mmCIF file of C-alpha atoms in Angstrom:
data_model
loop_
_atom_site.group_PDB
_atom_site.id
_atom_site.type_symbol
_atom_site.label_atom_id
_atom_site.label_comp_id
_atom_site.label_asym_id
_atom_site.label_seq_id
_atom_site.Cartn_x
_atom_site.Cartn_y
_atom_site.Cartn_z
ATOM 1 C CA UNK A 1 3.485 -27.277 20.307
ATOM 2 C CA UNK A 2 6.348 -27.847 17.866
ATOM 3 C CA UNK A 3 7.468 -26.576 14.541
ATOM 4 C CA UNK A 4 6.198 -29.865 12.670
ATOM 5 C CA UNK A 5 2.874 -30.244 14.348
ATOM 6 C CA UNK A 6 1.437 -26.921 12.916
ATOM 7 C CA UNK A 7 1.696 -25.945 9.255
ATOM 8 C CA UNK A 8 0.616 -22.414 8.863
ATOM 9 C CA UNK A 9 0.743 -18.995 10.782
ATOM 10 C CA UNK A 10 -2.924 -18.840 10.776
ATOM 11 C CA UNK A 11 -2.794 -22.414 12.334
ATOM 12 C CA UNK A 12 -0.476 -21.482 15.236
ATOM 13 C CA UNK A 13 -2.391 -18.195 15.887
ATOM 14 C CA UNK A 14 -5.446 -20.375 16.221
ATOM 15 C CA UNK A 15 -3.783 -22.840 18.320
ATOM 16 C CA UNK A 16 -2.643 -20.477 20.520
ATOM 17 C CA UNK A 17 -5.880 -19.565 21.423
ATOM 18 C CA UNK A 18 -5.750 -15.870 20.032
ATOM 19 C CA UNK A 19 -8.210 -14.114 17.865
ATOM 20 C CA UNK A 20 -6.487 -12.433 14.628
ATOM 21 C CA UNK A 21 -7.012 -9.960 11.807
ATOM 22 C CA UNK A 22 -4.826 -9.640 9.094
ATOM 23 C CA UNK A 23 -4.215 -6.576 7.058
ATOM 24 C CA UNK A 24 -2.158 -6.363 3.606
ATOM 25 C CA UNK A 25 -0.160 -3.662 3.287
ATOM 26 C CA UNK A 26 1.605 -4.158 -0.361
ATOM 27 C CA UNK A 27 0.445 -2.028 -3.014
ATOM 28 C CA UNK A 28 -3.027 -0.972 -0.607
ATOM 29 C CA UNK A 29 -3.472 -1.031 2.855
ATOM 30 C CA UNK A 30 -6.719 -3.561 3.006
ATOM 31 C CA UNK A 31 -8.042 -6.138 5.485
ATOM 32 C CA UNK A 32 -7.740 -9.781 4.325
ATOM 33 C CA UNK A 33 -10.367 -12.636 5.653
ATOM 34 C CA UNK A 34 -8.560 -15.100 7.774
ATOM 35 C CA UNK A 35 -9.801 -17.879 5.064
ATOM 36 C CA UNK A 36 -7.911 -15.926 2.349
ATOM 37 C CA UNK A 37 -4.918 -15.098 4.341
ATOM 38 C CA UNK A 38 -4.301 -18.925 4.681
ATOM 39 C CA UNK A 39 -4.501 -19.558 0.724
ATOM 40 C CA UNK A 40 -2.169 -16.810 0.457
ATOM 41 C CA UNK A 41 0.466 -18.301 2.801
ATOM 42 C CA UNK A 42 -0.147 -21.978 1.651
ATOM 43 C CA UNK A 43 0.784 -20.978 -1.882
ATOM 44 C CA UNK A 44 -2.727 -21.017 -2.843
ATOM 45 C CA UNK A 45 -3.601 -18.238 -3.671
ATOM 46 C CA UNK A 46 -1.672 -15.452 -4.942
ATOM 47 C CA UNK A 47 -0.453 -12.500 -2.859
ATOM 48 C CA UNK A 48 -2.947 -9.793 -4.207
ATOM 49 C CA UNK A 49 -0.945 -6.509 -3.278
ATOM 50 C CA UNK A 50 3.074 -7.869 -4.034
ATOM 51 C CA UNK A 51 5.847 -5.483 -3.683
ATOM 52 C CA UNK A 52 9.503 -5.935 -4.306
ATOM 53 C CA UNK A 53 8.616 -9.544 -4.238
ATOM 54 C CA UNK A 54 7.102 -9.755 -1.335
ATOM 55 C CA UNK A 55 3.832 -10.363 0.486
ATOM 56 C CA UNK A 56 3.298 -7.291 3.216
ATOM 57 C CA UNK A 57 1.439 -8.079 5.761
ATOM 58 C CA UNK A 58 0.102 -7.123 9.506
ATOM 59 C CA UNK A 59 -1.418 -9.598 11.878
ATOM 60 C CA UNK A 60 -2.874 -8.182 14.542
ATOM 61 C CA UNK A 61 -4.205 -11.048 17.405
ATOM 62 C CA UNK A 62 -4.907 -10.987 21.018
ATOM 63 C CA UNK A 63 -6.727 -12.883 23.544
ATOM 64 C CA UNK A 64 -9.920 -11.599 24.658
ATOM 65 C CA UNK A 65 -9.579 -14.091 28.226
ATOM 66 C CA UNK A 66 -6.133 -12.729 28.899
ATOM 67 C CA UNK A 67 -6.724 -9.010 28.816
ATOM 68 C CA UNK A 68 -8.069 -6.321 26.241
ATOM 69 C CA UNK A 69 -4.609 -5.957 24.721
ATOM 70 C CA UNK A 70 -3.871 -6.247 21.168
ATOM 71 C CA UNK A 71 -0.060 -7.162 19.592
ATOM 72 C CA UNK A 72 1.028 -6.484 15.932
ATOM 73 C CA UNK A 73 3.164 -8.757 13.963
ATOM 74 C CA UNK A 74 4.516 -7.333 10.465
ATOM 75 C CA UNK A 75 5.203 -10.217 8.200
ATOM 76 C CA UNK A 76 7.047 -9.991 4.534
ATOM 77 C CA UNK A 77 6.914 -13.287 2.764
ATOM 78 C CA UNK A 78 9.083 -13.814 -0.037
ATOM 79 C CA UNK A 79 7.427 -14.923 -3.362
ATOM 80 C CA UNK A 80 8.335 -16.609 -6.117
ATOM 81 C CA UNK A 81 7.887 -15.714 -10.083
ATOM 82 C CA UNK A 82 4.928 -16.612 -10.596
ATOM 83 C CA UNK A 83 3.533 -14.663 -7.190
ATOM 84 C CA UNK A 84 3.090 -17.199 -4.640
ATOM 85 C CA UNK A 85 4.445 -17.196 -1.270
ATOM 86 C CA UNK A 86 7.596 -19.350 -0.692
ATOM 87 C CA UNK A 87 6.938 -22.318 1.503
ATOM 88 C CA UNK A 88 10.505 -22.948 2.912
ATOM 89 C CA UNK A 89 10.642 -19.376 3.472
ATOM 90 C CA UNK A 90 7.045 -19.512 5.437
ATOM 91 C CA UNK A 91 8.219 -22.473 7.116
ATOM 92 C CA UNK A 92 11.130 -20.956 8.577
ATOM 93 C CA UNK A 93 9.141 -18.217 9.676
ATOM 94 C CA UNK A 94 6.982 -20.788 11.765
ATOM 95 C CA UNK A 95 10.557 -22.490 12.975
ATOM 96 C CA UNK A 96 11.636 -19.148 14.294
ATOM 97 C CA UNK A 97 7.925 -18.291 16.401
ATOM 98 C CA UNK A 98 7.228 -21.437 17.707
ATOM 99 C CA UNK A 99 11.176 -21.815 18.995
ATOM 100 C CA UNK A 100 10.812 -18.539 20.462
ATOM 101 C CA UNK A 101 6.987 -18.841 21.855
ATOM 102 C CA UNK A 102 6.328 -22.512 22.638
ATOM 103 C CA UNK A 103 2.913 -22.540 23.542
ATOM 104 C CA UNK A 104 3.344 -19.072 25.717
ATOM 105 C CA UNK A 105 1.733 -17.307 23.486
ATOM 106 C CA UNK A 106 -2.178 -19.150 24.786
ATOM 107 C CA UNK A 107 -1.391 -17.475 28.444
ATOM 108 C CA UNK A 108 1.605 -14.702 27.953
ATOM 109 C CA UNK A 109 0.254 -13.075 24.988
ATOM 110 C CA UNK A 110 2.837 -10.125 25.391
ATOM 111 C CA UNK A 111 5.925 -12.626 24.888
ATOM 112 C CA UNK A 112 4.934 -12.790 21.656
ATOM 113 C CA UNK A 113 4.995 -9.066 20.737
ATOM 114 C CA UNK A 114 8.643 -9.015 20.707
ATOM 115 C CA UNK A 115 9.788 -11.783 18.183
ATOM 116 C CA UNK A 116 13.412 -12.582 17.933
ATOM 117 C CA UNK A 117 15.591 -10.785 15.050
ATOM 118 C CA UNK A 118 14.202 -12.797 11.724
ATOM 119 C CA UNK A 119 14.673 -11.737 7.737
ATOM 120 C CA UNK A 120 10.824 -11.711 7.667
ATOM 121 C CA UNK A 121 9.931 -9.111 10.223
ATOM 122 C CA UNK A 122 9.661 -5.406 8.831
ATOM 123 C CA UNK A 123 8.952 -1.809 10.541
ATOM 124 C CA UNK A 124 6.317 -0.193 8.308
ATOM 125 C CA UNK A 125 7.608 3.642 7.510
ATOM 126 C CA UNK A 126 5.589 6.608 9.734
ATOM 127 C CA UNK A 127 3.106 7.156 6.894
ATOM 128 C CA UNK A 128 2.422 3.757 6.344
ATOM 129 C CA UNK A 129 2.061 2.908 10.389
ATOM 130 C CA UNK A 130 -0.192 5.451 10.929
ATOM 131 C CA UNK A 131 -2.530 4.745 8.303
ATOM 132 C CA UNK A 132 -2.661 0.962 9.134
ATOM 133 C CA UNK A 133 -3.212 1.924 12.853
ATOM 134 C CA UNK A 134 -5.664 3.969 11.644
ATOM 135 C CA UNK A 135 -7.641 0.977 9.800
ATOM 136 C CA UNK A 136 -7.044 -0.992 12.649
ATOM 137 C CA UNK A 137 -9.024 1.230 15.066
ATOM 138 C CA UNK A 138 -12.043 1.602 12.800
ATOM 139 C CA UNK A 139 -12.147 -2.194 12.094
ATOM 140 C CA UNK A 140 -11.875 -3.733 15.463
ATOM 141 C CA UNK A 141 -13.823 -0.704 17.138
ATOM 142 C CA UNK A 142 -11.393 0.858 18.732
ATOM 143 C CA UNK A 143 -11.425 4.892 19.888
ATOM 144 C CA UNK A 144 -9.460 7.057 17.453
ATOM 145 C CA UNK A 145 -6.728 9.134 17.919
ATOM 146 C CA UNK A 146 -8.911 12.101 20.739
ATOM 147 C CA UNK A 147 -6.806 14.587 18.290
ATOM 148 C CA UNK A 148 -9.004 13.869 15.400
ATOM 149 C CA UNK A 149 -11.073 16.231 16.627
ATOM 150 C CA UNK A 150 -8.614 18.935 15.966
ATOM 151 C CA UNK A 151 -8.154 17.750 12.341
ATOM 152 C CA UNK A 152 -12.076 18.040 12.359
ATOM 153 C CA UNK A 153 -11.827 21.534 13.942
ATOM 154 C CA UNK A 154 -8.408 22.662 11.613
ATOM 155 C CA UNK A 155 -10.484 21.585 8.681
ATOM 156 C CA UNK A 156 -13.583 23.362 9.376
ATOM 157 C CA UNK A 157 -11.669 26.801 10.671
ATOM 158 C CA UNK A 158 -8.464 27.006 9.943
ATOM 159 C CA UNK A 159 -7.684 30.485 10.992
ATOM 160 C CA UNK A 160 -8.633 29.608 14.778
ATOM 161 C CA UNK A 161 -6.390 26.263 15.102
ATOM 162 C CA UNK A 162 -2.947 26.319 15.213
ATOM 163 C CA UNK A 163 -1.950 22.885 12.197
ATOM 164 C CA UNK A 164 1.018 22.565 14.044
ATOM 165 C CA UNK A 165 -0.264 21.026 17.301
ATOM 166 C CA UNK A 166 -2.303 17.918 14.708
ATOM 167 C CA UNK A 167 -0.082 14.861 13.936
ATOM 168 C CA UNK A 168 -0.115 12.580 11.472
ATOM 169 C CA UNK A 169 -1.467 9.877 13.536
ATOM 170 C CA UNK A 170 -4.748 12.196 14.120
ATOM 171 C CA UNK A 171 -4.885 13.300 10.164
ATOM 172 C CA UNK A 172 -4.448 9.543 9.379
ATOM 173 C CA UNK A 173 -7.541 8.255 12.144
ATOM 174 C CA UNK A 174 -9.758 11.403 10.515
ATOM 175 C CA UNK A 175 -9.505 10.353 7.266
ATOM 176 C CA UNK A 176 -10.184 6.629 8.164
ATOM 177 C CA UNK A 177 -13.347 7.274 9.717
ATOM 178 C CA UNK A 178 -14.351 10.475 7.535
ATOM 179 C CA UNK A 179 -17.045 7.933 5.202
ATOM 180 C CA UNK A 180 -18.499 7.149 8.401
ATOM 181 C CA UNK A 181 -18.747 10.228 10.151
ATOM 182 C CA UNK A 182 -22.187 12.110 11.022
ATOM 183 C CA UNK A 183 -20.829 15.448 9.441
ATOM 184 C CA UNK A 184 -19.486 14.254 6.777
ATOM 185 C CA UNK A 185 -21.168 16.230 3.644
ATOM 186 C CA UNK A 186 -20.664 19.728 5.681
ATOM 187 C CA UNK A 187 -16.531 18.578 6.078
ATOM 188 C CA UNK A 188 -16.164 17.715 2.607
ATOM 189 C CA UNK A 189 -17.725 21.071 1.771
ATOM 190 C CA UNK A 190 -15.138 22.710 4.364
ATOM 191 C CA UNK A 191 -12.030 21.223 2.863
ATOM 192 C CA UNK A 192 -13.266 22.477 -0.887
ATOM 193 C CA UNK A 193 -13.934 26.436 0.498
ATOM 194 C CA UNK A 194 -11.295 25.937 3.065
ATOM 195 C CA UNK A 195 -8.790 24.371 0.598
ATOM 196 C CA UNK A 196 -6.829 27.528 -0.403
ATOM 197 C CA UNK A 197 -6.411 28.313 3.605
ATOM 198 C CA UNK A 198 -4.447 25.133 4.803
ATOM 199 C CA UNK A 199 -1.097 24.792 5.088
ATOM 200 C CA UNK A 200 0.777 22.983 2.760
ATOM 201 C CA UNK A 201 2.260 20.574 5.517
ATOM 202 C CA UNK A 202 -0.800 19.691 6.344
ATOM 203 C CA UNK A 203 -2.654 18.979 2.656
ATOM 204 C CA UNK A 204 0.233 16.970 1.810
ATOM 205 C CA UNK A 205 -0.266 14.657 5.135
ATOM 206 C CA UNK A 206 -4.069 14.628 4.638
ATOM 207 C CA UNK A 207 -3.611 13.925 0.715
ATOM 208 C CA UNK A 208 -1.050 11.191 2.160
ATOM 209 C CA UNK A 209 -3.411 9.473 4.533
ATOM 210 C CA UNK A 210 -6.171 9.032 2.247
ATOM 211 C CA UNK A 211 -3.950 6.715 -0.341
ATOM 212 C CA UNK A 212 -6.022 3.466 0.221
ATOM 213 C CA UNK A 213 -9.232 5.058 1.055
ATOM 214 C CA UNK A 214 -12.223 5.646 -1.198
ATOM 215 C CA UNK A 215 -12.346 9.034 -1.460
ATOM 216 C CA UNK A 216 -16.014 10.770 -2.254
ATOM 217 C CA UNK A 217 -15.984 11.979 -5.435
ATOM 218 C CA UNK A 218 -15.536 15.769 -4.547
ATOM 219 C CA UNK A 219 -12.408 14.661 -2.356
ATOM 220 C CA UNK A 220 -10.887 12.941 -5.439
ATOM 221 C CA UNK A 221 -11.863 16.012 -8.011
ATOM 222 C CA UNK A 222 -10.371 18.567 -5.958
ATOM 223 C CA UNK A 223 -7.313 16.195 -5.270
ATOM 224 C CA UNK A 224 -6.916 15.336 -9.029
ATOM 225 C CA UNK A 225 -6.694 19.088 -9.913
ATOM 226 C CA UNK A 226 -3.988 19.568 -7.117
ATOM 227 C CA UNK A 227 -1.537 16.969 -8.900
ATOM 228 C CA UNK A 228 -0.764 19.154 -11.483
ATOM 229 C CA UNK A 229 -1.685 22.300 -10.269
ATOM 230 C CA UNK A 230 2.145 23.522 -9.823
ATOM 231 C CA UNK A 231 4.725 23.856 -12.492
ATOM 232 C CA UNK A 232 5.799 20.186 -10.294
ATOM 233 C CA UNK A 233 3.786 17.400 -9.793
ATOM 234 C CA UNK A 234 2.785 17.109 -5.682
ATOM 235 C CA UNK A 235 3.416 13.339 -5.056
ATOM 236 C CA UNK A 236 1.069 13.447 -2.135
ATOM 237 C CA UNK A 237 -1.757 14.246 -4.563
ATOM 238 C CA UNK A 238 -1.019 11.393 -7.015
ATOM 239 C CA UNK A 239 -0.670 9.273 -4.231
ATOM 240 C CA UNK A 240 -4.090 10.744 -3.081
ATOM 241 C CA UNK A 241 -5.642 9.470 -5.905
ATOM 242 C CA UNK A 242 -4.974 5.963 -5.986
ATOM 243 C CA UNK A 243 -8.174 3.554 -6.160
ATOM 244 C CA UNK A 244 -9.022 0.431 -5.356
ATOM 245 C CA UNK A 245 -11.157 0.064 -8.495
ATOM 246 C CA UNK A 246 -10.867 1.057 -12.453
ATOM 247 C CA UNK A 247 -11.495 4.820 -12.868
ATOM 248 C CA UNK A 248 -11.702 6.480 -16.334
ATOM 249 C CA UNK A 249 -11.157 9.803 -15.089
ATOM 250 C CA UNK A 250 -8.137 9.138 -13.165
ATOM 251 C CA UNK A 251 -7.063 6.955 -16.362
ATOM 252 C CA UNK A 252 -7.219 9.498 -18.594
ATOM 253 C CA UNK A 253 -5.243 11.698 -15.971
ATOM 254 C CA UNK A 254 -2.409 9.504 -15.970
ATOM 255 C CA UNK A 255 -2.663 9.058 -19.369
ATOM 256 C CA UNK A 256 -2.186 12.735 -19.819
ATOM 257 C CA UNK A 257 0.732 12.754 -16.718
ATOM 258 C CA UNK A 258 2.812 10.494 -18.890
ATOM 259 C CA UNK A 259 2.867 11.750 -22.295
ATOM 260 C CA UNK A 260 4.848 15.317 -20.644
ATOM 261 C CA UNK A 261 8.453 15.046 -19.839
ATOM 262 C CA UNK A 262 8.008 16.272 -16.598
ATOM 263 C CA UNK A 263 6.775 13.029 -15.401
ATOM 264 C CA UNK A 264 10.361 11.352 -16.735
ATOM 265 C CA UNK A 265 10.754 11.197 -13.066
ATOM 266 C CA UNK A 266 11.972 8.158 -11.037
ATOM 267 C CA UNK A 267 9.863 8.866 -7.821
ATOM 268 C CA UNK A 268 6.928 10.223 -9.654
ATOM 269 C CA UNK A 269 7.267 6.580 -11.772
ATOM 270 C CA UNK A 270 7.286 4.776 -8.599
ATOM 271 C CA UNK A 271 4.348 6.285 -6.877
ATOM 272 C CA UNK A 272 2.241 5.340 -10.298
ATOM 273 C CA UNK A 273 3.383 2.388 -10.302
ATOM 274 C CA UNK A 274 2.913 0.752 -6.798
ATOM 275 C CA UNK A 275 -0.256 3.123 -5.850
ATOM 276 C CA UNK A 276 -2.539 3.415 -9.513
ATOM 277 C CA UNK A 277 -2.139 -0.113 -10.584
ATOM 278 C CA UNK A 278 -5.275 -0.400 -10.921
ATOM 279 C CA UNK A 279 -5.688 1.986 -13.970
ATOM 280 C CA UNK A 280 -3.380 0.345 -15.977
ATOM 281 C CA UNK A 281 -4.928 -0.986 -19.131
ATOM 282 C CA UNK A 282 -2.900 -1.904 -22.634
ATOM 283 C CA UNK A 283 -2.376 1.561 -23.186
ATOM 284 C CA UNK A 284 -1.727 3.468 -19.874
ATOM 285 C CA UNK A 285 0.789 0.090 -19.461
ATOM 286 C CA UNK A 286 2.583 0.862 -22.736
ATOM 287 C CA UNK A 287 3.383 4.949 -21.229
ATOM 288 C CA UNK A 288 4.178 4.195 -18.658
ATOM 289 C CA UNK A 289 6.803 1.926 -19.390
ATOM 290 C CA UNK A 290 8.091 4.353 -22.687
ATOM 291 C CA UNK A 291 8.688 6.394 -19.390
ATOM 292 C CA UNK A 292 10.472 4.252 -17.660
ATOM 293 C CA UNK A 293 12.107 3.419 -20.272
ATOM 294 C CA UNK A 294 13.176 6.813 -21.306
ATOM 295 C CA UNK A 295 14.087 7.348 -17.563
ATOM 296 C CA UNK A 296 16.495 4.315 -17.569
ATOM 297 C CA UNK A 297 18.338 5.981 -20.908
ATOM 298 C CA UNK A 298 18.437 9.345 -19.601
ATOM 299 C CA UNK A 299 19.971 8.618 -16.275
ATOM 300 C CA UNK A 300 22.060 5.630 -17.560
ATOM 301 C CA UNK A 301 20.946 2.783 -15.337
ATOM 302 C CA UNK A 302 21.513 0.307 -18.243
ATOM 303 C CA UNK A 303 18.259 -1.486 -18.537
ATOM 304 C CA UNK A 304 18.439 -1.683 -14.265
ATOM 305 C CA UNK A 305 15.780 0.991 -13.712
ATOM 306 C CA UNK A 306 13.147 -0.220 -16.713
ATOM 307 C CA UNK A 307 13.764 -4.413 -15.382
ATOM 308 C CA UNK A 308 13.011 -3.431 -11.816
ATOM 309 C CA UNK A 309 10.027 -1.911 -12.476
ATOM 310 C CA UNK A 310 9.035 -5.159 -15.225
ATOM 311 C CA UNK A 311 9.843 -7.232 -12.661
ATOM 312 C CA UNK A 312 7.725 -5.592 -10.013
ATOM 313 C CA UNK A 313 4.701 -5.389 -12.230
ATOM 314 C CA UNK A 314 4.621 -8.488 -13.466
ATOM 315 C CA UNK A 315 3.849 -10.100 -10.270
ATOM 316 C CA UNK A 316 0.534 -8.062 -9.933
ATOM 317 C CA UNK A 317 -1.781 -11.063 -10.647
ATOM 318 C CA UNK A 318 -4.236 -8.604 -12.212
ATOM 319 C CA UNK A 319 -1.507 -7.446 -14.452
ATOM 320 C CA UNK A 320 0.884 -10.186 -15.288
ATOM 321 C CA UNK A 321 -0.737 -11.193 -18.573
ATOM 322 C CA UNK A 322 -1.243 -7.750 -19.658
ATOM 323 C CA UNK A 323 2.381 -7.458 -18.752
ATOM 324 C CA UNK A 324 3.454 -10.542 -20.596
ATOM 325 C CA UNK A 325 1.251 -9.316 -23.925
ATOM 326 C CA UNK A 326 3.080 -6.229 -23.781
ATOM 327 C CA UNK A 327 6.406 -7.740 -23.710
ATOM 328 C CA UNK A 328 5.783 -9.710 -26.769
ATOM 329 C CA UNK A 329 3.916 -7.414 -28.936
ATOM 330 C CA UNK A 330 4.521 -6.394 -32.239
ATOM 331 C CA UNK A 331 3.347 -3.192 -32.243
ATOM 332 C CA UNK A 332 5.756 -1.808 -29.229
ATOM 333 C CA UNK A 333 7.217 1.564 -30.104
ATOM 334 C CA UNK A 334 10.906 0.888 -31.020
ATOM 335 C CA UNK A 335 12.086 2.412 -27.906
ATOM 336 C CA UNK A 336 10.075 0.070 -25.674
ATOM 337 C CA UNK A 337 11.181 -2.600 -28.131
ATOM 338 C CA UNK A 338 14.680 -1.898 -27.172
ATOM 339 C CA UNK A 339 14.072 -2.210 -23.554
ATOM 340 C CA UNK A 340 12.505 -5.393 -23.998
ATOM 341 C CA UNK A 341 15.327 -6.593 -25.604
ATOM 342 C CA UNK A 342 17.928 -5.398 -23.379
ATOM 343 C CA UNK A 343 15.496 -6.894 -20.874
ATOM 344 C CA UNK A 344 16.142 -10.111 -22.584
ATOM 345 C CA UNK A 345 19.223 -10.071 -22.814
ATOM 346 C CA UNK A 346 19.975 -9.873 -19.058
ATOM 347 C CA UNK A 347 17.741 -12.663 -18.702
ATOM 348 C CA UNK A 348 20.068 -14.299 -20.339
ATOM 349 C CA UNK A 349 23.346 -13.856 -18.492
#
């Protein structure tokens, strides 16, 4: 097998003779069909979930006639303006595998855990890995984490289990499977009269982990209330909160977030921005980036702060005309007109 006879990952997984699932972990953490994955990487299709310019994604594959072993690649693929992964750059990626792996991969699966040092490999962060290991086990059928069941236990009677002994691994694999488990009414009902009982280390994990699942609607209430519950907004909650879908009550919660100064906040910005996405119609759009705005002036970034998060919008393909509107629209407060302008401006240099 050699760099020009294949033209895709998805086509040297498949040559290979491995079985593959492919996860996106951008903006959400969500399972992508094999069929899509390949319009995304052949620049036909745009990358759904983009962050910093970038496509994130994990590949898991493995070869059910080898052994029951499965291997992890995580894959960033540059993109360019307009959202679409960059061939050359996907190319090279390809160059870089099939020099290292040959066709090794169809008998010595394992050789092809361990890639060679390559600009498009990345180490998802401890949240982030133990979530998507999470998703992994509940889609290929895999047994969670056996500490779940002390998360399940903590949750139920937490002044008999000692929070300390449950990882974040265990919180993550609970959560994942919670929509599916036989008790799950009676927890949901033990985590609202248990709520005031838990320690904070653990609420903020278990707010964490449940960032790109759909949380029943009692989950979500009691998690909305916590973002603001506190003179400070908890992160973990509005990261909590994020949905895959449009919801007017979490809308209208954000709407209200960003019309107080206390949200003039670059990491509270930041978690809106890349987690509630999804909630951002005309309006919500225009606070948010008045806020960012207003964050850029107040800590002096120089129009750096308010163009990074622009630019990182703006490749959101359900976004990037609402983006684009917004950018040339008359009735823009005159600070956001400003911005623009500066915006502009550096376009120009």
């Amino acid at each position: 097998m050699s760099a020009n006879s294949i033209n895709s990952i998805s086509e040297f997984l498949l040559h290979a003779g491995t079985e593959y699932q492919v996860f996106d972990l951008g903006r959400r953490l969500v399972p992508i069909d094999n069929q899509t994955f390949l319009e995304i990487e052949n620049a036909s299709a745009y990358a759904p979930y983009p962050r910093q310019k970038h496509g994130w994604f994990g590949i898991v594959f493995w070869n059910k006639n080898a052994s029951s072993q499965h291997y992890i690649w995580f894959v960033k693929l540059p993109l360019d303006e307009q959202g679409l992964v960059v061939a050359a750059a996907r190319n090279h990626f390809l160059e870089i595998i099939v020099d290292a792996l040959g066709q090794s991969i169809a008998e010595d699966t394992e050789k092809a855990q361990s890639l060679p040092d390559n600009p498009y490999s990345f180490v998802p962060n401890q949240s982030q890995l133990a979530q998507f290991n999470a998703l992994v086990k509940c889609r290929l059928n895999q047994p969670l984490n056996e500490d779940a069941q002390n998360v399940e236990a903590y949750i139920q009677a937490p002044q008999l289990v000692d929070w300390q002994q449950i990882t974040m691994q265990s919180v993550a694999d609970f959560v994942h499977s919670l929509n599916l488990h036989p008790k799950k009414a009676a927890l949901i009902k033990a985590i609202e009269h248990n709520y005031s009982l838990y320690a904070d280390v653990f609420l903020n994990t278990l707010m964490e982990m449940c960032e790109s699942v759909a949380l029943p609607d009692e989950l979500l209430c009691t998690f909305m209330a916590e973002i603001d519950r506190q003179d400070s907004i908890n992160l973990s909650a509005l990261r909590s909160t994020s949905q895959s879908v449009f919801n007017t009550d979490i809308n209208s919660k954000l709407l209200d977030l960003l019309s107080k100064d206390t949200t003039q906040r670059l990491d509270i910005l930041s978690v809106i921005a890349a987690r509630h996405f999804e909630q951002m119609e005309p309006l919500l759009l225009t606070k948010f980036f008045e806020q960012a705005a207003k964050v850029d002036e107040k800590e002096g970034h120089k129009g750096a702060l308010f163009a990074g998060f622009f630019s990182d919008l703006v490749q959101i393909p359900k976004l990037r005309r609402q983006v684009l509107t917004l950018l040339h629209s008359e009735a823009n407060p005159a600070l956001l007109k400003s911005a623009f302008k500066q915006l502009f401006e550096q376009a120009r240099k």
